[in-house]
Coordinates of N, CA and C in Angstrom, one line a residue:
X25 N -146.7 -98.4 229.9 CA -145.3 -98.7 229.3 C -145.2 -100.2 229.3
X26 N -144.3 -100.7 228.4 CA -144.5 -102.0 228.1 C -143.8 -102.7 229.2
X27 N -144.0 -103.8 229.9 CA -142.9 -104.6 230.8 C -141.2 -104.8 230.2
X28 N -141.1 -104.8 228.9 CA -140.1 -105.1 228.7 C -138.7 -104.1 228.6
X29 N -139.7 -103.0 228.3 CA -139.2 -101.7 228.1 C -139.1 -101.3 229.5
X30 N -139.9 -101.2 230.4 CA -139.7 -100.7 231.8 C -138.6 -101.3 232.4
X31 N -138.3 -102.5 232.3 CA -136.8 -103.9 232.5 C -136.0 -103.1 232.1
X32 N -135.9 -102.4 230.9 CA -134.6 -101.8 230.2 C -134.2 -100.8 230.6
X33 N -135.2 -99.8 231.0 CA -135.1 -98.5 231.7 C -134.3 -98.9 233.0
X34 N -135.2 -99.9 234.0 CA -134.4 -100.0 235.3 C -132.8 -100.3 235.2
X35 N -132.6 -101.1 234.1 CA -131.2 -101.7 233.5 C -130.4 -100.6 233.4
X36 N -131.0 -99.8 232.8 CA -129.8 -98.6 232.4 C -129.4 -97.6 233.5
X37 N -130.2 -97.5 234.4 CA -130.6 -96.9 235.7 C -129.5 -97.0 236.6
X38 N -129.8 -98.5 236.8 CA -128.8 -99.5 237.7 C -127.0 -99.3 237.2
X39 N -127.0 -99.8 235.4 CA -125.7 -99.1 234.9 C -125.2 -98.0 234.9
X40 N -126.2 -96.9 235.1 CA -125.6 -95.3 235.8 C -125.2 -95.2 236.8
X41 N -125.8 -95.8 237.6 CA -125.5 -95.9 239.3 C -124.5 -96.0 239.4
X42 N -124.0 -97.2 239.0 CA -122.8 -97.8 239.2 C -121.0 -97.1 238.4
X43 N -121.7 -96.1 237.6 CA -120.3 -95.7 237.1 C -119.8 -94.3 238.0
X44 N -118.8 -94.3 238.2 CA -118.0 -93.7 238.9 C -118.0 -92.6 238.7
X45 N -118.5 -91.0 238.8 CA -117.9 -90.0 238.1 C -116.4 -89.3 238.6
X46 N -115.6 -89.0 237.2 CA -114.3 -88.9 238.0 C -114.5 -87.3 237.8
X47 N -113.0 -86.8 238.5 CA -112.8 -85.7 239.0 C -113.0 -84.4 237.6
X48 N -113.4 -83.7 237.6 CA -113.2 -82.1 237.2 C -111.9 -82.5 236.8
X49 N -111.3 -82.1 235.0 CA -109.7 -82.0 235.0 C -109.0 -80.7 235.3
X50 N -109.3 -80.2 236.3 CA -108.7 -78.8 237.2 C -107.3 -78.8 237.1
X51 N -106.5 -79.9 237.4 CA -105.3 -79.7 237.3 C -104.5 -79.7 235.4
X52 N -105.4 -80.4 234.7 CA -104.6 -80.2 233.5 C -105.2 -79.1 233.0
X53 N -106.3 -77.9 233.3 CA -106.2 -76.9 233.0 C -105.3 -76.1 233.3
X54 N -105.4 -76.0 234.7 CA -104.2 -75.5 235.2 C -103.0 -75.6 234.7
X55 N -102.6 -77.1 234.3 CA -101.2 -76.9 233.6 C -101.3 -76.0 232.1
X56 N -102.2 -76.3 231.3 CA -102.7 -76.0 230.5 C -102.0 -73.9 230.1
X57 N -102.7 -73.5 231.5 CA -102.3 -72.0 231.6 C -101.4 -71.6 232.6
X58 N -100.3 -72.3 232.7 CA -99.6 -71.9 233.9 C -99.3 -70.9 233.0
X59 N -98.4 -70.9 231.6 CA -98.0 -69.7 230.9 C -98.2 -68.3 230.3
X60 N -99.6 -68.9 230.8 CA -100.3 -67.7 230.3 C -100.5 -66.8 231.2
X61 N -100.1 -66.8 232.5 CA -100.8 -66.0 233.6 C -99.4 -65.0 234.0
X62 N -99.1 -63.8 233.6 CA -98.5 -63.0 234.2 C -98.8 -61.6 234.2
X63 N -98.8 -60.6 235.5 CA -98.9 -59.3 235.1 C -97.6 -58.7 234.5
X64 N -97.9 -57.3 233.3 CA -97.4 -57.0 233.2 C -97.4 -55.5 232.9
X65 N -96.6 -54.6 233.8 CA -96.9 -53.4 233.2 C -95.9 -52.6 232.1
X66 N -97.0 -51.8 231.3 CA -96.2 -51.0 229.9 C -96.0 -49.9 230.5
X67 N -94.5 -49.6 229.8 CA -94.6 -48.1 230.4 C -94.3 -47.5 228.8
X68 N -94.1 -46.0 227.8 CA -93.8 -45.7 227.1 C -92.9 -45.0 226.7
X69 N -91.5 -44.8 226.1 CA -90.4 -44.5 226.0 C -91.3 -42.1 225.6
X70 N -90.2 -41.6 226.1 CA -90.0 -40.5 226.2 C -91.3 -39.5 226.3
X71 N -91.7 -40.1 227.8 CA -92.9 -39.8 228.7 C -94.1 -40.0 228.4
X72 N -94.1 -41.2 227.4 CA -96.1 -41.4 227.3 C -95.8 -42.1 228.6
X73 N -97.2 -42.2 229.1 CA -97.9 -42.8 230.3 C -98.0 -44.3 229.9
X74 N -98.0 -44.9 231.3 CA -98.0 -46.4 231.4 C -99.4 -47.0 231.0
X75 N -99.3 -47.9 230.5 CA -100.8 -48.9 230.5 C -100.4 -50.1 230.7
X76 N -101.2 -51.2 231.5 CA -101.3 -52.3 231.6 C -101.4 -53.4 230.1
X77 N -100.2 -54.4 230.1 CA -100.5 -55.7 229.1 C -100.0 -56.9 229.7
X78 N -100.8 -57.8 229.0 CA -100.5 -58.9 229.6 C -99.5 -59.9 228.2
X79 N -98.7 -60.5 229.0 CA -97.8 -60.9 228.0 C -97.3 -62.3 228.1
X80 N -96.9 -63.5 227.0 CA -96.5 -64.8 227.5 C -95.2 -65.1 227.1
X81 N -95.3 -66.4 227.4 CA -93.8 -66.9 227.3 C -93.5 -68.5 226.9
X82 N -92.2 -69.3 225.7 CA -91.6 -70.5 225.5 C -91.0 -70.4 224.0
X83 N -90.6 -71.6 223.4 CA -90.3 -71.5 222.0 C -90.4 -72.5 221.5
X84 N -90.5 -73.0 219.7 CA -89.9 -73.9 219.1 C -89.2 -74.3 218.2
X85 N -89.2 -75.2 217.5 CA -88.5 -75.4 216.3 C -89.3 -74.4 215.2
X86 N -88.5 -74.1 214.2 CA -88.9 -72.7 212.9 C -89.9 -74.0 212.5
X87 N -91.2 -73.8 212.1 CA -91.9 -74.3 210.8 C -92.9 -73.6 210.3
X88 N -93.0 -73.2 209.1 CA -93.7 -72.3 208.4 C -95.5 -72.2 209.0
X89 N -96.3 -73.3 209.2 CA -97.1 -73.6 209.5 C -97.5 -74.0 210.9
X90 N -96.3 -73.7 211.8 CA -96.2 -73.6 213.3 C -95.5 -75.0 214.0
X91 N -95.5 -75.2 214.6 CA -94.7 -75.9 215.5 C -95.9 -77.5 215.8
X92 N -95.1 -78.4 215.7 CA -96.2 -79.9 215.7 C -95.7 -80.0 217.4
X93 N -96.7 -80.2 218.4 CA -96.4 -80.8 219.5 C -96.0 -82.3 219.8
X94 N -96.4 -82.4 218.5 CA -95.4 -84.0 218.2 C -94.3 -84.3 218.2
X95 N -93.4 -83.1 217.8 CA -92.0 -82.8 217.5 C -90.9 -83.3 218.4
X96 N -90.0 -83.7 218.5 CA -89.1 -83.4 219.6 C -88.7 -81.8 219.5
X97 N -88.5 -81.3 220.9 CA -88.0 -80.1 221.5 C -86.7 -79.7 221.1
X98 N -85.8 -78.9 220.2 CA -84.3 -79.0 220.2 C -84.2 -78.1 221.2
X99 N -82.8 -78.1 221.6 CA -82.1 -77.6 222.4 C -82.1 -75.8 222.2
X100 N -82.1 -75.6 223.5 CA -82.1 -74.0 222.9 C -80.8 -73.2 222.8
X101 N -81.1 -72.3 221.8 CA -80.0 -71.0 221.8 C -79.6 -70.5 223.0
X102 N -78.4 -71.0 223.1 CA -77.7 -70.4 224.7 C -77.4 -68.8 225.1
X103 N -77.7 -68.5 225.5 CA -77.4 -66.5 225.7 C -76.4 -66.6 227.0
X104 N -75.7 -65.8 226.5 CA -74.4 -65.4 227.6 C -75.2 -64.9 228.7
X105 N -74.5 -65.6 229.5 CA -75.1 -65.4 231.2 C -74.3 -63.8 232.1
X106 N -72.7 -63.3 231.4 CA -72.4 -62.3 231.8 C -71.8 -61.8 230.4
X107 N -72.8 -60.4 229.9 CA -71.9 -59.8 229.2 C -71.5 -58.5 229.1
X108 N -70.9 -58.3 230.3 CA -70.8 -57.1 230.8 C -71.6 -56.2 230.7
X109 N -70.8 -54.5 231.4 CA -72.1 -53.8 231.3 C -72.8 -52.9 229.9
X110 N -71.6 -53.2 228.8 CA -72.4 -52.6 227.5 C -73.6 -53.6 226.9
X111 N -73.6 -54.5 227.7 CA -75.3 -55.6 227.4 C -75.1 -56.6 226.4
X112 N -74.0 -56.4 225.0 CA -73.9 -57.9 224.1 C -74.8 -57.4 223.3
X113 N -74.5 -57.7 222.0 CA -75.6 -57.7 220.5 C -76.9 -58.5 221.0
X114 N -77.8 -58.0 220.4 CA -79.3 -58.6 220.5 C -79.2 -60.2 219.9
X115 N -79.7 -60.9 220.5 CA -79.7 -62.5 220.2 C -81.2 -62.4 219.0
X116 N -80.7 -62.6 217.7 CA -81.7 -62.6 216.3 C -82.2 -64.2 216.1
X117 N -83.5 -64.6 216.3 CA -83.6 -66.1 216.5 C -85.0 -65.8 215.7
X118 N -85.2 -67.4 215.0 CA -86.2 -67.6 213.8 C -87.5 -67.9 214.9
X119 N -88.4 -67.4 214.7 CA -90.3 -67.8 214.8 C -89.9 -69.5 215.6
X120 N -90.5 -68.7 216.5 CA -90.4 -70.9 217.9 C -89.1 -71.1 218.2
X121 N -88.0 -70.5 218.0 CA -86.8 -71.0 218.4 C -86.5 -70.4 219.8
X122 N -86.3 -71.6 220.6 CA -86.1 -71.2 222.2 C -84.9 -70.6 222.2
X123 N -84.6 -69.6 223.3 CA -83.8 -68.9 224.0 C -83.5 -69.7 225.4
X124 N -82.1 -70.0 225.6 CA -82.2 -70.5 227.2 C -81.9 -69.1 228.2
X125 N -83.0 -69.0 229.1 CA -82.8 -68.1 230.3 C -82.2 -68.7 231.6
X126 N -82.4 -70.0 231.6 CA -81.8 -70.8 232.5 C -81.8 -72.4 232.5
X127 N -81.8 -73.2 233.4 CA -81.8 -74.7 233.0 C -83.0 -74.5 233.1
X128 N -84.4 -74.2 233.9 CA -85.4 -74.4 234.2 C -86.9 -73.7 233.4
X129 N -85.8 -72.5 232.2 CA -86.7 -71.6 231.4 C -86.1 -71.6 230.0
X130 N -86.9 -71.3 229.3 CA -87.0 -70.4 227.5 C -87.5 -69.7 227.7
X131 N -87.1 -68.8 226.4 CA -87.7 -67.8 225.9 C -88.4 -68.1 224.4
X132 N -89.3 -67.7 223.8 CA -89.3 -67.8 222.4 C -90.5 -66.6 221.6
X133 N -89.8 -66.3 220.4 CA -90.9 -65.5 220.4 C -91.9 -66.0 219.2
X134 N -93.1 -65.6 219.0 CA -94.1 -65.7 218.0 C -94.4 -64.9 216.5
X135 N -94.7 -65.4 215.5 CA -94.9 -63.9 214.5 C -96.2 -64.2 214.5
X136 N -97.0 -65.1 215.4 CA -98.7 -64.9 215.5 C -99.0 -63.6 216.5
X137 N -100.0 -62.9 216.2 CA -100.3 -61.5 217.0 C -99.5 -60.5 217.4
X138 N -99.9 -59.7 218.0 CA -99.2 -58.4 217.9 C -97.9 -58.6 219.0
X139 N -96.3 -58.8 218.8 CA -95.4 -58.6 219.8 C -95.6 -59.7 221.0
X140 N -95.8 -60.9 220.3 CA -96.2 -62.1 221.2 C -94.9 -63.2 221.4
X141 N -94.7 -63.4 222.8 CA -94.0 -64.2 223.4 C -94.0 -65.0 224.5
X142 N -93.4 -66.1 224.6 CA -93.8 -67.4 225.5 C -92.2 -67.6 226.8
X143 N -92.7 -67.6 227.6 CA -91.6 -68.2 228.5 C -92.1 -69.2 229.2
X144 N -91.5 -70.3 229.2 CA -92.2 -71.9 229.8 C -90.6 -72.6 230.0
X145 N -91.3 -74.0 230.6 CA -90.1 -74.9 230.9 C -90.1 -75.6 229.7
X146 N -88.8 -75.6 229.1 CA -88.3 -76.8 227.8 C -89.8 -78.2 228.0
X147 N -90.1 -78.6 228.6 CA -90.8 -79.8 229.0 C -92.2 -79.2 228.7
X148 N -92.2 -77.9 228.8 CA -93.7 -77.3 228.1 C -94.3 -77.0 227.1
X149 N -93.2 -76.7 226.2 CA -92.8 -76.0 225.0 C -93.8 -75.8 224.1
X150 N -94.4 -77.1 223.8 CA -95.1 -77.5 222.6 C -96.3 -77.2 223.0
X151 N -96.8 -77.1 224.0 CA -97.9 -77.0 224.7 C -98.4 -75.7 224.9
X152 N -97.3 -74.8 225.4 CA -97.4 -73.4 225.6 C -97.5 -72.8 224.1
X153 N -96.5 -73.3 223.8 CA -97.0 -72.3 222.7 C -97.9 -72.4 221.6
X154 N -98.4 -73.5 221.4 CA -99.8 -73.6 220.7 C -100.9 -72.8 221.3
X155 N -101.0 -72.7 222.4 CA -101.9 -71.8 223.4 C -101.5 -70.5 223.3
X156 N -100.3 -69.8 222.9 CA -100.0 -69.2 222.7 C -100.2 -68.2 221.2
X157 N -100.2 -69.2 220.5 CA -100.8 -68.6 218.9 C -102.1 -68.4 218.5
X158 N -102.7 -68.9 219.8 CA -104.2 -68.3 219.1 C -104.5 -67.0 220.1
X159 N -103.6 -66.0 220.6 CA -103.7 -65.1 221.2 C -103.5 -64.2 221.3
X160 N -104.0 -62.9 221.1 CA -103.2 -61.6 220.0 C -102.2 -61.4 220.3
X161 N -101.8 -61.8 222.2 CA -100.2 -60.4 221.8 C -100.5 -59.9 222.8
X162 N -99.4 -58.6 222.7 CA -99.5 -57.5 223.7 C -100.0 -56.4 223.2
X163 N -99.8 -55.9 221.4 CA -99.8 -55.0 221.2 C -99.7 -53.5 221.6
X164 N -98.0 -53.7 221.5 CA -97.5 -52.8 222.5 C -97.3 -51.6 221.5
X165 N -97.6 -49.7 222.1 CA -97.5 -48.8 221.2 C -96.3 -48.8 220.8
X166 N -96.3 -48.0 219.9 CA -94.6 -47.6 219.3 C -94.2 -46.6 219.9
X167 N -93.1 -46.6 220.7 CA -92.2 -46.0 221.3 C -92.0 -47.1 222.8
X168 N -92.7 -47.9 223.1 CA -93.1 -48.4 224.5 C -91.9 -49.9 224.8
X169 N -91.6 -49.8 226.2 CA -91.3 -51.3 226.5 C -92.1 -51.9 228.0
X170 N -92.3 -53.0 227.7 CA -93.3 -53.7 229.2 C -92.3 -54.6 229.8
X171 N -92.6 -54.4 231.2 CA -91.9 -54.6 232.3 C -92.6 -55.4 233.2
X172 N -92.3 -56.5 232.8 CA -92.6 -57.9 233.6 C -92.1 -58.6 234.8
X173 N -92.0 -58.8 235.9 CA -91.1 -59.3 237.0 C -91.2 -60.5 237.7
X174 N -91.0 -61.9 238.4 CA -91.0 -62.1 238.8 C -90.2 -62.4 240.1
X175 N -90.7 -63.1 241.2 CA -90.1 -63.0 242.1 C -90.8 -63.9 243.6
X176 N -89.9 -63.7 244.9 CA -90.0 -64.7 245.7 C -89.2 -64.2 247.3
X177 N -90.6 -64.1 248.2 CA -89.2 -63.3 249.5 C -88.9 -62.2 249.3
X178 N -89.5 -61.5 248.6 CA -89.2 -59.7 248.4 C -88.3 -59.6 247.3
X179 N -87.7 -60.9 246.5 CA -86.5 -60.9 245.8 C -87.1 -61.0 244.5
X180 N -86.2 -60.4 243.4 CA -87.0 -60.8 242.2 C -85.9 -62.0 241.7
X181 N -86.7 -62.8 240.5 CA -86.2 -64.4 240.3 C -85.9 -63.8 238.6
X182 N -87.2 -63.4 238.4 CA -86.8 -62.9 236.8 C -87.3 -62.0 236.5
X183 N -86.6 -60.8 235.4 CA -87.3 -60.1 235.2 C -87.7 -60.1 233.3
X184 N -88.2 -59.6 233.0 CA -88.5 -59.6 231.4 C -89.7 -58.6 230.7
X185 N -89.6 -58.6 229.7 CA -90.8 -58.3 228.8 C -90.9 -58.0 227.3
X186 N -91.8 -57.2 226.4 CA -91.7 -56.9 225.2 C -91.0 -55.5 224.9
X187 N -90.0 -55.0 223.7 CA -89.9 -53.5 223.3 C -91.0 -53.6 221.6
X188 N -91.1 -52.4 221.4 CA -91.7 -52.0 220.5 C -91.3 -50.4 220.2
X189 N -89.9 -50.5 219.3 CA -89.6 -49.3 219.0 C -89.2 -48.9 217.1
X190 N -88.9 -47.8 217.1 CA -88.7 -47.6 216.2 C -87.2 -48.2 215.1
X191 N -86.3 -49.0 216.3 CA -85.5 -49.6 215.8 C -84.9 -50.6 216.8
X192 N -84.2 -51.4 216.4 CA -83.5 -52.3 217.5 C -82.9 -51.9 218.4
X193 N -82.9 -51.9 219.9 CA -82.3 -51.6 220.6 C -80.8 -52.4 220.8
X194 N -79.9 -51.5 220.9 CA -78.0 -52.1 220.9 C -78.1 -52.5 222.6
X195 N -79.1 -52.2 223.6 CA -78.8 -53.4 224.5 C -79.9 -52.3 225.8
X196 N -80.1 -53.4 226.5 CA -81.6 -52.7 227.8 C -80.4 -53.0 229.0
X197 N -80.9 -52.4 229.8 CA -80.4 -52.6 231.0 C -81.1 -52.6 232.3
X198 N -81.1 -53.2 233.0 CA -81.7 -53.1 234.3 C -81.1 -52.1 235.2
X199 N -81.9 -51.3 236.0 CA -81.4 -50.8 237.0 C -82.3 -50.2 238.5
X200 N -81.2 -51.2 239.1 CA -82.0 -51.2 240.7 C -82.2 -50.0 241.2
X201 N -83.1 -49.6 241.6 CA -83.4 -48.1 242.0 C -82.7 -47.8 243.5
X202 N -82.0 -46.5 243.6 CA -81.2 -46.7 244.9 C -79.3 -47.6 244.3
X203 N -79.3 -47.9 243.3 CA -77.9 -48.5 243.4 C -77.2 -47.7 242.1
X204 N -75.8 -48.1 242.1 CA -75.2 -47.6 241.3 C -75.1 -48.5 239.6
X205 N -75.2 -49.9 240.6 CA -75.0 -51.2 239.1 C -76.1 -50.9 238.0
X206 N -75.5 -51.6 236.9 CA -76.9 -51.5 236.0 C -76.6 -53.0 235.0
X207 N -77.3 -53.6 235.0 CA -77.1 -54.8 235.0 C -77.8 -55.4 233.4
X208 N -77.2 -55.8 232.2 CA -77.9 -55.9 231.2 C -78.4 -57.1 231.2
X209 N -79.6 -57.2 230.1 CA -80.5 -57.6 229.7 C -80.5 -58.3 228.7
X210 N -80.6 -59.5 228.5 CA -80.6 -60.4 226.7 C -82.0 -60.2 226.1
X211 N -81.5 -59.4 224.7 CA -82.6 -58.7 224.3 C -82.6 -59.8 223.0
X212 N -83.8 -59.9 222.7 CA -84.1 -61.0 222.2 C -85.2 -60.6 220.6
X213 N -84.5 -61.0 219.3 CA -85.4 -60.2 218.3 C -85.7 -61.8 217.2
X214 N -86.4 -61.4 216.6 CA -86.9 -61.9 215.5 C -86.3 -61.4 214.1
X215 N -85.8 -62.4 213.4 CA -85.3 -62.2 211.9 C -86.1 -61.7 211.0
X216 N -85.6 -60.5 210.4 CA -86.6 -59.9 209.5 C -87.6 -58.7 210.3
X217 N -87.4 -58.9 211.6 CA -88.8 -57.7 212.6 C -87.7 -56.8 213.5
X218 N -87.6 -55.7 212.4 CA -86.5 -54.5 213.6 C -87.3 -54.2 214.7
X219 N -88.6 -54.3 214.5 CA -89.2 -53.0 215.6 C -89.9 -53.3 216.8
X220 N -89.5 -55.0 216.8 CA -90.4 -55.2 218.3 C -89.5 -56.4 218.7
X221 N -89.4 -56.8 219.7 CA -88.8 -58.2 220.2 C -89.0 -57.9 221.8
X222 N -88.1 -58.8 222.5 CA -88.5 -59.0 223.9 C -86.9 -59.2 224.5
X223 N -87.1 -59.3 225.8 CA -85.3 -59.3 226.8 C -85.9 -60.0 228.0
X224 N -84.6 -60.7 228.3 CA -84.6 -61.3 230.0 C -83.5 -60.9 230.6
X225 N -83.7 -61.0 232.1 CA -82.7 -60.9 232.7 C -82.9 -62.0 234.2
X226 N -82.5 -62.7 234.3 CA -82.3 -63.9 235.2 C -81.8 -63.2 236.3
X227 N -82.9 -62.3 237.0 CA -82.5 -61.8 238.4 C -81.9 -62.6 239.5
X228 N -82.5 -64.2 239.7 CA -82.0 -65.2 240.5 C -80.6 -65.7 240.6
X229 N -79.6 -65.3 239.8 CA -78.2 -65.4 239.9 C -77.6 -64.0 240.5
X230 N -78.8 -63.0 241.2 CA -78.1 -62.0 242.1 C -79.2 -62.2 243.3
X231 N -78.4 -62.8 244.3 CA -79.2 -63.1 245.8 C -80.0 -61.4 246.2
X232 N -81.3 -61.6 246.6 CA -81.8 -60.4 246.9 C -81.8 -59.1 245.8
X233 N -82.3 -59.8 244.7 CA -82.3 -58.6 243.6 C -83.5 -58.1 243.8
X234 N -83.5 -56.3 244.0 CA -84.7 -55.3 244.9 C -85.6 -55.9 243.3
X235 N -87.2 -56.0 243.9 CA -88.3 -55.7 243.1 C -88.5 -54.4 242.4
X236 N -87.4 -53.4 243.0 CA -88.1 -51.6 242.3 C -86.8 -51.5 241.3
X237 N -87.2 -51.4 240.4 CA -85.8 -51.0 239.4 C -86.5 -50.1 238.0
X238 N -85.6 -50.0 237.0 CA -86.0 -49.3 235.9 C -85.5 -49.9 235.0
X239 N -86.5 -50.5 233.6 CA -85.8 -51.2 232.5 C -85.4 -49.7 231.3
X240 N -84.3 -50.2 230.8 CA -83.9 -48.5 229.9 C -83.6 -49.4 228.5
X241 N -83.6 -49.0 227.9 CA -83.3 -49.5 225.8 C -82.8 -48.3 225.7
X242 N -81.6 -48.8 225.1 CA -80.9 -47.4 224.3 C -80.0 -48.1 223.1
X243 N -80.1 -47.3 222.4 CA -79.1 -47.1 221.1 C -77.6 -47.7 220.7
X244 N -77.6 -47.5 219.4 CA -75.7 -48.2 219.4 C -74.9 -46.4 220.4
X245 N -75.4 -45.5 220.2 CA -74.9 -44.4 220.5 C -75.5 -44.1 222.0
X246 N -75.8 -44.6 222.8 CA -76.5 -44.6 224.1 C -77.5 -43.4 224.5
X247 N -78.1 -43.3 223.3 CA -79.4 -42.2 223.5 C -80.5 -43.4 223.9
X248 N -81.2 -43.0 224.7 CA -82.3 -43.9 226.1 C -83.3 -43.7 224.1
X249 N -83.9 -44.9 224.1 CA -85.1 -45.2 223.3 C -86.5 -45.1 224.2
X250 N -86.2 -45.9 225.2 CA -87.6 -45.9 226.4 C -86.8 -46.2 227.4
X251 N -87.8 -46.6 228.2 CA -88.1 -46.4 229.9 C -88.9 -47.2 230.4
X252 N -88.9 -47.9 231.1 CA -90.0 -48.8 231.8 C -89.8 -49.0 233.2
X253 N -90.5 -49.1 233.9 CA -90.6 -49.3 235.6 C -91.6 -49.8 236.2

């Protein structure tokens, strides 16, 4: 090998040595999927059997061609925090337009994939839901609603998920198994899509809300659509 060349080899040697390798970016994956990680189980309205889906969560501004993470974030559609127990009209919101669940959450739903929705922090928005469009969904059957929960201390914090029925549900309800209350749900649809949308219910403004309950959808005439648990 030539002396000059072997000089340059040791050179570059020496300049590898010396560079630093930095860390694995573990944590900005992580942020990356905090939204996408939740169980959720389907159950199916007028006794199909349960199956397991996994489902997401956030929102944004309507644009035909999806949402620019460059954008500023607007403000989200506010949903009544108590509206008694007939549940309030379904909240009808355009493709990326957040739902507020709380100061700390959205809701938003997707017309990418089958019955797909995002719940994230306002500060996530743009992020989550781009990760979110390239993902099928839940593809939930027809007659079915999924029943998502979270929770802390035995308590649930939030509860949520997708319906997929034959028509809009006039309002879901929650109910704690063992109690008398039944506590409604902000059911949440997309303009122009009768037959599927999603609901929350902000368990954390009832101290010690039980983890065992039953989600119900029913009618303007209170015939039960489904059932979930």
């Amino acid at each position: 090998m030539p002396e000059r060349e072997s000089e340059l080899i040791d050179e570059l040697r020496r300049a590898a040595g010396a560079v630093a390798a930095g860390p694995a970016p573990v944590r900005e994956m992580i942020a990356r999927g905090r939204a996408l990680r939740t169980r959720r189980r389907v159950t199916a309205g007028a006794g199909v059997a349960g199956v397991l889906a996994a489902v997401l969560a956030a929102g944004l501004v309507w644009s035909p061609a999806g949402p620019d993470p460059a954008d500023p974030v607007p403000p989200a559609t506010p949903s009544a925090p108590d509206r008694g127990p007939g549940g309030g009209a379904p909240v009808e919101v355009r493709p990326y337009e957040p739902v507020a669940i709380s100061d700390r959450l959205v809701m938003g739903l997707l017309p990418e994939g089958d019955h797909n929705y995002v719940i994230s922090a306002p500060e996530d928005f743009a992020e989550d839901i781009e990760a979110a469009r390239l993902l099928p969904g839940n593809n939930l059957r027809p007659g079915s609603v999924s029943t998502g929960v979270s929770g802390d201390r035995g308590a649930a914090s939030l509860i949520e998920g997708a319906w997929h029925l034959d028509r809009r549900p006039a309002r879901i309800m929650i109910i704690p198994v063992g109690r008398d209350t039944a506590y409604p749900a902000t059911v949440v649809a997309l303009a122009g899509e009768p037959d599927w949308g999603a609901y929350f219910f902000d368990a954390s403004r009832y101290p010690d809300f039980p983890l065992d309950f039953r989600v119900v959808a029913y009618d303007e005439n209170g015939t039960v659509l489904a059932e979930g648990a």
